[in-house]
Short mmCIF file of C-alpha atoms in Angstrom, two decimals:
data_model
loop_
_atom_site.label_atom_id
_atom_site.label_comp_id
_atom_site.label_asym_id
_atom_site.label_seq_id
_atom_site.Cartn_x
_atom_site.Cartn_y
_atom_site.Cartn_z
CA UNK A 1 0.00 0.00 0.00
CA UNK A 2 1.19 3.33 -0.65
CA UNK A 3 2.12 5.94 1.66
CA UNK A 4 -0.59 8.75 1.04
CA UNK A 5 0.47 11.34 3.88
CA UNK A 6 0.74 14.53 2.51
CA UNK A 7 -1.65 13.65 -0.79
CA UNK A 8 -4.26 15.89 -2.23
CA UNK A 9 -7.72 14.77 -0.53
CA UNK A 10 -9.77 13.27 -3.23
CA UNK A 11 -13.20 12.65 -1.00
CA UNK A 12 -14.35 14.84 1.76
CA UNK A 13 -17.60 13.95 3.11
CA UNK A 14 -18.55 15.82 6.06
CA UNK A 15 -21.67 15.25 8.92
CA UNK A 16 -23.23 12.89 6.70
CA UNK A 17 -26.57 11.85 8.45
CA UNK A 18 -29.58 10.06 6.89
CA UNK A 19 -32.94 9.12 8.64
CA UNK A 20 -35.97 6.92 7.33
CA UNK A 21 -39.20 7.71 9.16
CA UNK A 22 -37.42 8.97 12.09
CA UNK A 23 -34.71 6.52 12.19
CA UNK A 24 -31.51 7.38 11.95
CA UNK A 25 -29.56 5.12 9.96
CA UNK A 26 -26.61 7.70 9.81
CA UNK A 27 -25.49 9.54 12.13
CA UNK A 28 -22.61 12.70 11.16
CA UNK A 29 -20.49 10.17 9.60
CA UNK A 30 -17.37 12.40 8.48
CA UNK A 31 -14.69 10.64 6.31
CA UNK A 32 -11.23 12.01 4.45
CA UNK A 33 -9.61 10.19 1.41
CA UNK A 34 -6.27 10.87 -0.15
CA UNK A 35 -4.77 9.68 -3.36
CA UNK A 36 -2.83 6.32 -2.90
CA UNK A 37 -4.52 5.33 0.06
CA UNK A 38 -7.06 2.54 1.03
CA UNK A 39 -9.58 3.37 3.80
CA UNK A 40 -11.51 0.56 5.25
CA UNK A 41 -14.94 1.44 6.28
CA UNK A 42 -16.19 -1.43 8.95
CA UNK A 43 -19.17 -2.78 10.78
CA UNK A 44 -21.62 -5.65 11.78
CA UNK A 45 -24.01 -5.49 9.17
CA UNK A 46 -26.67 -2.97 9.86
CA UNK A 47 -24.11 -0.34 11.10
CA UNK A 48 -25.10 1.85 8.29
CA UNK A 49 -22.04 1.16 6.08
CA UNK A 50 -23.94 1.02 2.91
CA UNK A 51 -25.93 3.72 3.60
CA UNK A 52 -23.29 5.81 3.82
CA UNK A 53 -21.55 4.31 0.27
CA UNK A 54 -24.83 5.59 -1.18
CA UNK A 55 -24.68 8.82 -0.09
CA UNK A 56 -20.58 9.39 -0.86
CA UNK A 57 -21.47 8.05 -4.69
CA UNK A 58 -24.13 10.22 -5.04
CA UNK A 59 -27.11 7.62 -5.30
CA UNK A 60 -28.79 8.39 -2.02
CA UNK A 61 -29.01 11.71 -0.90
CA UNK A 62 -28.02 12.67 2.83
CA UNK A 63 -30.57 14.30 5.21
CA UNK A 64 -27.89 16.89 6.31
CA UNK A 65 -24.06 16.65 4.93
CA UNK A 66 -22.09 17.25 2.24
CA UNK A 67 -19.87 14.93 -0.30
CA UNK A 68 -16.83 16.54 -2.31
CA UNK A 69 -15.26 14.59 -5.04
CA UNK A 70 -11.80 15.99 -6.36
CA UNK A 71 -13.08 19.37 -4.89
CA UNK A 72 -16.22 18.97 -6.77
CA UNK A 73 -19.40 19.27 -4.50
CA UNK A 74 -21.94 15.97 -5.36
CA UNK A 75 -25.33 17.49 -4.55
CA UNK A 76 -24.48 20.84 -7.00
CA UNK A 77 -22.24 19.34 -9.72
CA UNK A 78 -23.41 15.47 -9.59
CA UNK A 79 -22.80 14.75 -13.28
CA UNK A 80 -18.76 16.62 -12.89
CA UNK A 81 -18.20 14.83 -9.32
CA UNK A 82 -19.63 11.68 -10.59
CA UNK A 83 -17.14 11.46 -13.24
CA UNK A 84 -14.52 11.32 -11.17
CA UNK A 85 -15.61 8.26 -9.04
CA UNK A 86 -16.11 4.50 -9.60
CA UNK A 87 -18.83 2.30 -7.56
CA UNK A 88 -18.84 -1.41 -7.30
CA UNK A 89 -21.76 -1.84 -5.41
CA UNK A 90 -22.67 -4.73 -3.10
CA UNK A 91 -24.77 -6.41 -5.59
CA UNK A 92 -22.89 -6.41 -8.99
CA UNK A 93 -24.84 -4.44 -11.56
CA UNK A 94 -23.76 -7.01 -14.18
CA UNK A 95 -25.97 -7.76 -17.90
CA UNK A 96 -25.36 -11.71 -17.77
CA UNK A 97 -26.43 -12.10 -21.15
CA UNK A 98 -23.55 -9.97 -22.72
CA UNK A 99 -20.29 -10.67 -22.98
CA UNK A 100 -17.88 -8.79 -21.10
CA UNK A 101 -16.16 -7.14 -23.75
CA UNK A 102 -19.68 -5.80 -24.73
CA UNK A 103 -20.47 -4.97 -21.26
CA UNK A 104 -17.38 -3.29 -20.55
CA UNK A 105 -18.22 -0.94 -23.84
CA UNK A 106 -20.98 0.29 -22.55
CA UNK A 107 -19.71 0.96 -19.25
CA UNK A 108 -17.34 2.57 -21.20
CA UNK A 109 -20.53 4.83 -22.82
CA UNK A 110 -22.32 5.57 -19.86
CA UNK A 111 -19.53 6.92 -18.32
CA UNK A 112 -19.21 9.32 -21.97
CA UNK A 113 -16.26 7.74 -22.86
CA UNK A 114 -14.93 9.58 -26.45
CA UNK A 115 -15.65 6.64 -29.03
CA UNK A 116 -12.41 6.32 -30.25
CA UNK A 117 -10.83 5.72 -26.75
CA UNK A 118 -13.12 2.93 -25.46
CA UNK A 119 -11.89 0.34 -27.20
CA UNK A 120 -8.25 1.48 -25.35
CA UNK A 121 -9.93 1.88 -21.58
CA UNK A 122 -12.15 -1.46 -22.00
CA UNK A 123 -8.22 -3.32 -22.85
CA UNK A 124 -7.00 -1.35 -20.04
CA UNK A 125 -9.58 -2.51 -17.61
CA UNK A 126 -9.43 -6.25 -18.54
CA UNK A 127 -5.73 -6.20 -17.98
CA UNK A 128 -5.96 -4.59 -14.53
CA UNK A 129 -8.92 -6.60 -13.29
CA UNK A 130 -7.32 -9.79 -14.24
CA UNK A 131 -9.70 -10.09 -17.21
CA UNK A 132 -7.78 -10.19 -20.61
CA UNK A 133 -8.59 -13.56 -21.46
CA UNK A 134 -12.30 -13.51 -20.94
CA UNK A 135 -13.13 -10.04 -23.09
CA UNK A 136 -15.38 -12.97 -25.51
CA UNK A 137 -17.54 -14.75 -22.06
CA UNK A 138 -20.62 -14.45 -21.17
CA UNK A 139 -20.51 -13.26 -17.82
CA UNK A 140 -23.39 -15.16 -17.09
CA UNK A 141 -20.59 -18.48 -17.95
CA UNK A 142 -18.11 -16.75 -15.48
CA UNK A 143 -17.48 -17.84 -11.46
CA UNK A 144 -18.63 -15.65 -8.73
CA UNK A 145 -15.08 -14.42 -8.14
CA UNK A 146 -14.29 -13.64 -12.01
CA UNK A 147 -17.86 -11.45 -12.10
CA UNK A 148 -16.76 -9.67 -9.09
CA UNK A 149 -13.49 -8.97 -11.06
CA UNK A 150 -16.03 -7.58 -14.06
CA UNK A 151 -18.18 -5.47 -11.62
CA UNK A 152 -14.28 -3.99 -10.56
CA UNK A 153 -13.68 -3.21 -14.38
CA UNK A 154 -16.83 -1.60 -14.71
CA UNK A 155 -15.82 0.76 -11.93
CA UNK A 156 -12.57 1.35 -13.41
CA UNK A 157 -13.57 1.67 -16.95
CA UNK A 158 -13.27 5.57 -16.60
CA UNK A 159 -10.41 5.43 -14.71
CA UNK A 160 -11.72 7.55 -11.85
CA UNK A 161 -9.94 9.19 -9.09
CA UNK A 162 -11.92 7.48 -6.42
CA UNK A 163 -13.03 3.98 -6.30
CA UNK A 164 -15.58 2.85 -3.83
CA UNK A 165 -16.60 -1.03 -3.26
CA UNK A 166 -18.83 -2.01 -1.09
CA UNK A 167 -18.66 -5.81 0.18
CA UNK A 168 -16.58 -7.06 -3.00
CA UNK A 169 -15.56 -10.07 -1.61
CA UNK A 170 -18.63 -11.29 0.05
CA UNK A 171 -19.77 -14.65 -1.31
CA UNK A 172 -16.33 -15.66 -2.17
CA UNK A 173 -14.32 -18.44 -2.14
CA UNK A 174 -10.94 -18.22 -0.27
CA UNK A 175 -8.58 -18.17 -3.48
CA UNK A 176 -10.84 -15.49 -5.52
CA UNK A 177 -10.79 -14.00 -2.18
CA UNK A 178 -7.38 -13.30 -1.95
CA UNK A 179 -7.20 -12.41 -5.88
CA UNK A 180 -9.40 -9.65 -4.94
CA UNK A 181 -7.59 -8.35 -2.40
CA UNK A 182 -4.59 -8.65 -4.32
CA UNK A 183 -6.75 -6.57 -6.84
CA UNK A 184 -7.37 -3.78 -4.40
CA UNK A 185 -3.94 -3.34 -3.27
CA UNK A 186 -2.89 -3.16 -6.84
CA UNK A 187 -5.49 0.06 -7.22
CA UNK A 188 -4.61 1.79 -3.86
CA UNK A 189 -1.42 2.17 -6.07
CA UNK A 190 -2.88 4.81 -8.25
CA UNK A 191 -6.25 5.71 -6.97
CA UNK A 192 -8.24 6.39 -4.11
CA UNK A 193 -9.99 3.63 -2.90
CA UNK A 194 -12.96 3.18 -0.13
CA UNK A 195 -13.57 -0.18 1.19
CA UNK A 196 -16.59 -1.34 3.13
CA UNK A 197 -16.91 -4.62 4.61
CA UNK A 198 -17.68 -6.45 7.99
CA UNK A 199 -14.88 -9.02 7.23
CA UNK A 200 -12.16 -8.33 9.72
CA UNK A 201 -9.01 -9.62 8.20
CA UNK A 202 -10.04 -7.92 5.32
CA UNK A 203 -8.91 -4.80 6.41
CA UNK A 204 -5.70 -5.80 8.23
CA UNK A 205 -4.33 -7.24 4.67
CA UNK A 206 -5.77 -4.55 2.60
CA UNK A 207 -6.14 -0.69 3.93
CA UNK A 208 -3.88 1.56 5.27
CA UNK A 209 -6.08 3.63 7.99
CA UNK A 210 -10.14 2.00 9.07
CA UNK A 211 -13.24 3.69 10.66
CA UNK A 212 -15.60 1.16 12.16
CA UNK A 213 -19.09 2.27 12.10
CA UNK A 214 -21.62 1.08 14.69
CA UNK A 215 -25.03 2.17 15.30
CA UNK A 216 -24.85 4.32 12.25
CA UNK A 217 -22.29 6.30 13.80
CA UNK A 218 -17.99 6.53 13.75
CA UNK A 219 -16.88 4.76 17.05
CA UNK A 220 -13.17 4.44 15.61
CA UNK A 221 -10.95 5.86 13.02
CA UNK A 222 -7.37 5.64 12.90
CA UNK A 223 -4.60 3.58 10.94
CA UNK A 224 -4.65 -0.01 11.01
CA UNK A 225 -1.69 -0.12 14.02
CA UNK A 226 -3.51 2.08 15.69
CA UNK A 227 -6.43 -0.08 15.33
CA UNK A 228 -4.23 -3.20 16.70
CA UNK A 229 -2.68 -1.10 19.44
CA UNK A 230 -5.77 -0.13 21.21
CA UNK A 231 -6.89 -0.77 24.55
CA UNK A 232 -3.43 -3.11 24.24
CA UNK A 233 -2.34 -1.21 26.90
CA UNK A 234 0.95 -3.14 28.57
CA UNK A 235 0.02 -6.33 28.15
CA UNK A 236 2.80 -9.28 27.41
CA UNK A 237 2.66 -12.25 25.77
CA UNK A 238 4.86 -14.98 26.88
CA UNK A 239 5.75 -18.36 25.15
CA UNK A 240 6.67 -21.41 27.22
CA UNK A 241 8.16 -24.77 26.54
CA UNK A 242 7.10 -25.63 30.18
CA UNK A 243 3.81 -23.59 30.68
CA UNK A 244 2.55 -23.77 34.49
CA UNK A 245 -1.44 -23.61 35.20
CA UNK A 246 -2.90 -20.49 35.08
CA UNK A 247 -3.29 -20.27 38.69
CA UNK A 248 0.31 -20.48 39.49
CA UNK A 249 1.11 -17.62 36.70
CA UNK A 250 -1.11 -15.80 38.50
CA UNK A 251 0.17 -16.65 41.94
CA UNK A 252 3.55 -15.60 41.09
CA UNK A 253 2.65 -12.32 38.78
CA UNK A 254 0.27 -10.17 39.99
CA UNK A 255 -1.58 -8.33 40.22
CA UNK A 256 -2.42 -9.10 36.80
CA UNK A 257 -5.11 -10.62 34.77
CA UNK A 258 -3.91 -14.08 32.91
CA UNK A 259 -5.40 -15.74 29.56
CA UNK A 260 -4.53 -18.71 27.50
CA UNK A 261 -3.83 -17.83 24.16
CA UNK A 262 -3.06 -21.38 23.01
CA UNK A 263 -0.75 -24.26 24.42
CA UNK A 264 2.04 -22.99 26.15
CA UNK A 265 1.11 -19.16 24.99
CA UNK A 266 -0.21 -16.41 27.54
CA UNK A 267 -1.55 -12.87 27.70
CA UNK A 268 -0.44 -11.43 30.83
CA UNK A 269 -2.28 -7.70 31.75
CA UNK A 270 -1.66 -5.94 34.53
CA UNK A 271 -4.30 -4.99 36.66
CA UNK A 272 -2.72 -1.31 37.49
CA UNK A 273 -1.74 1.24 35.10
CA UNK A 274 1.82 2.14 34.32
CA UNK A 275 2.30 -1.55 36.02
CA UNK A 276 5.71 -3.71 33.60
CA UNK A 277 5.18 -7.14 34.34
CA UNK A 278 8.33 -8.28 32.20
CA UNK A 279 10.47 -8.63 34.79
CA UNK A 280 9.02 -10.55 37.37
CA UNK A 281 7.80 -12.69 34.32
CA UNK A 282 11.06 -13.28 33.44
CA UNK A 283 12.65 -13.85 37.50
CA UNK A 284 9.61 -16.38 37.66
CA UNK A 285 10.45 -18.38 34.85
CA UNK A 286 13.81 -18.83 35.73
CA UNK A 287 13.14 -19.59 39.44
CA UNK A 288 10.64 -22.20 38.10
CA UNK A 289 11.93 -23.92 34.92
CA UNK A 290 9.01 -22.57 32.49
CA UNK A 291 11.20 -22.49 29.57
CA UNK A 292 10.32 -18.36 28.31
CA UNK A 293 11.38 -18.92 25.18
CA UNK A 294 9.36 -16.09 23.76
CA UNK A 295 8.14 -12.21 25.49
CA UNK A 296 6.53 -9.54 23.32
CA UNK A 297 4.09 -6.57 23.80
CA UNK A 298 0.68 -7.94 23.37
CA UNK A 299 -1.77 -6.18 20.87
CA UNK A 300 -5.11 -6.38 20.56
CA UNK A 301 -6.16 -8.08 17.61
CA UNK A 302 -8.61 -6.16 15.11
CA UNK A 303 -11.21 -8.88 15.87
CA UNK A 304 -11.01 -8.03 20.13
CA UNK A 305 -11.00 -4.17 19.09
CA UNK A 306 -13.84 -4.58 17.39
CA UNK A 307 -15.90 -6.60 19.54
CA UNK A 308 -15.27 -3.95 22.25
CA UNK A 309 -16.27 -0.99 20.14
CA UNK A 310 -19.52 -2.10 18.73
CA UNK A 311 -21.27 -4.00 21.64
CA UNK A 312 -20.81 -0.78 24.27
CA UNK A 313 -23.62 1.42 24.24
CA UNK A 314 -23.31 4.13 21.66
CA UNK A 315 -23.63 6.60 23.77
CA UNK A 316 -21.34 5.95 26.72
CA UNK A 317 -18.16 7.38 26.38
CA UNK A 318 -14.58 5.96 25.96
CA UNK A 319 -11.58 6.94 28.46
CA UNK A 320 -9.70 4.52 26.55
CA UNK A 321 -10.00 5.94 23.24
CA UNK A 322 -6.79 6.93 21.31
CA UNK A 323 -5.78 10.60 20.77
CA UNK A 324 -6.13 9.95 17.23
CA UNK A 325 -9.65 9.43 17.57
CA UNK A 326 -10.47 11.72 19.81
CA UNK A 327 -9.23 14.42 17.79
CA UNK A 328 -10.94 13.08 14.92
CA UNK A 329 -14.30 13.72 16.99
CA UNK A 330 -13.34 17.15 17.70
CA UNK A 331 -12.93 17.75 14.19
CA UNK A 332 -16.59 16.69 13.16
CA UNK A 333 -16.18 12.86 13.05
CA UNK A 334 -19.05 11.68 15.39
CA UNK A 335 -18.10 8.83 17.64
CA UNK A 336 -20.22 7.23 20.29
#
């Protein structure tokens, strides 16, 4: 993935908020994308993620907000900002009955393509998306994972600024899984690109910075380490050839809270703040013949971080909550 710090912002989409009969299903959602980066937009499903793709690409329009594409505002220049942006959304809209160089032309059409360069963007878009092969198919004939790469193409065809897929790999088997991905880290290369998606390790392998929404509003939004880091607080893990029951771990390092990661492999957290464990961790397993053969920092994994962000009631607050995020609120981004 490349490094987009310093970029020109492609997407600005500020307050976003959409209700439907009094519910909210959005609720001043505020996102930032620069060229060259991936942003990972994640929830349980209901959270409102595709709610909000509708509104950023123009096809649902937001109670209160606004959406900028390229500097180009969406609700008073649609057709110019509209241009600039490709959608894949969560259901493919794919014609199985053509093939997909045919389908690709007339992607190529309604996105007023000149004539004479079509032909050039449709070759373009096969080679990116993996297609170049299959321009003579009937996508109707292709796998699940090869349409998904067509429904990609179509959203390239143009070759927009910002590209914004919503659930691409759902439905997926795990090898045109992982071509997809591959895929998307290939366009973060020269585009902007918004992800959405409740898989977790989805984002870890593909974007570069993730806001999880929950409740229809932003309860996180950092980069991905930050994601991992938080609430890891000073937790250790320790490997051991001779592991010990729990309750002796615990007897002998304290006051701290111990958990079995896996055979011979513990998370160690102390129960005070500004509490390092690593030493007496260390004096313990030498004094009893555990056999540390292994002591790291211990971070949260994406899948714990997110658990503990989206089942808390939106509207308690966080203590834990990284600067990052907090400042993020303070800038407009609503958290809960």
């Amino acid at each position: 993935m490349s490094e987009a710090t310093g970029s020109e912002i492609t997407l600005s989409a500020v307050g976003l908020s959409r209700s439907y009969g009094g519910n909210m299903a959005v609720d001043g959602v505020s996102l930032e994308l620069r060229r060259g980066e991936i942003v990972g937009l994640l929830g349980p499903n209901g959270a409102g993620k595709t709610t909000t793709m509708r509104m950023i690409t123009g096809t649902l329009a937001p109670t209160t907000g606004s959406v900028s594409i390229c500097g180009i505002d969406l609700i008073d220049r649609p057709t110019a900002a509209k241009a600039k942006l490709g959608y894949l959304p969560e259901i493919s809209p794919l014609y199985k009955e053509l093939r997909v160089d045919e389908y690709l032309r007339l992607a190529g059409r309604l996105h007023k393509l000149r004539r004479p360069d079509i032909a050039a963007a449709v070759d373009r878009a096969k080679r990116r998306s993996g297609l170049s092969d299959k321009g003579r198919t009937l996508i109707g004939s292709l796998s699940k994972g090869y349409q998904q790469r067509v429904g990609i193409a179509q959203a390239i065809i143009h070759d927009p600024d910002v590209i914004v897929l919503d659930e691409p790999t759902v439905g997926l088997d795990p090898n045109q899984i992982r071509e997809i991905r591959s895929l998307i880290r290939e366009l973060g290369d020269d585009h902007s690109v918004i992800l959405s998606t409740h898989i977790l390790p989805e984002v870890e392998a593909v974007c570069d910075r993730v806001q999880i929404l929950h409740n229809g509003k932003i309860v996180f939004a950092d980069a991905i380490a930050g994601l991992r880091q938080f609430r890891g607080g000073h937790s250790i893990q320790i490997s051991l050839r001779r592991p010990p029951s729990l309750e002796e771990i615990a007897t002998l390092v304290h006051p701290a809270q111990v958990d079995q990661a896996s055979d011979g492999v513990y998370r160690i957290s102390p129960q005070q703040k500004d509490v390092d464990l690593t030493d007496q961790l260390v004096r313990a397993s030498v004094e009893h013949g555990w056999g540390l053969y292994q002591l790291s920092p211990a971070q949260a994994s994406v899948e714990e971080v997110f658990v503990q962000l989206t089942q808390r009631d939106g509207t308690d607050a966080d203590p834990g909550r990284p600067e990052s995020t907090a400042t993020a609120a303070q800038s407009g981004e609503t958290t809960a």
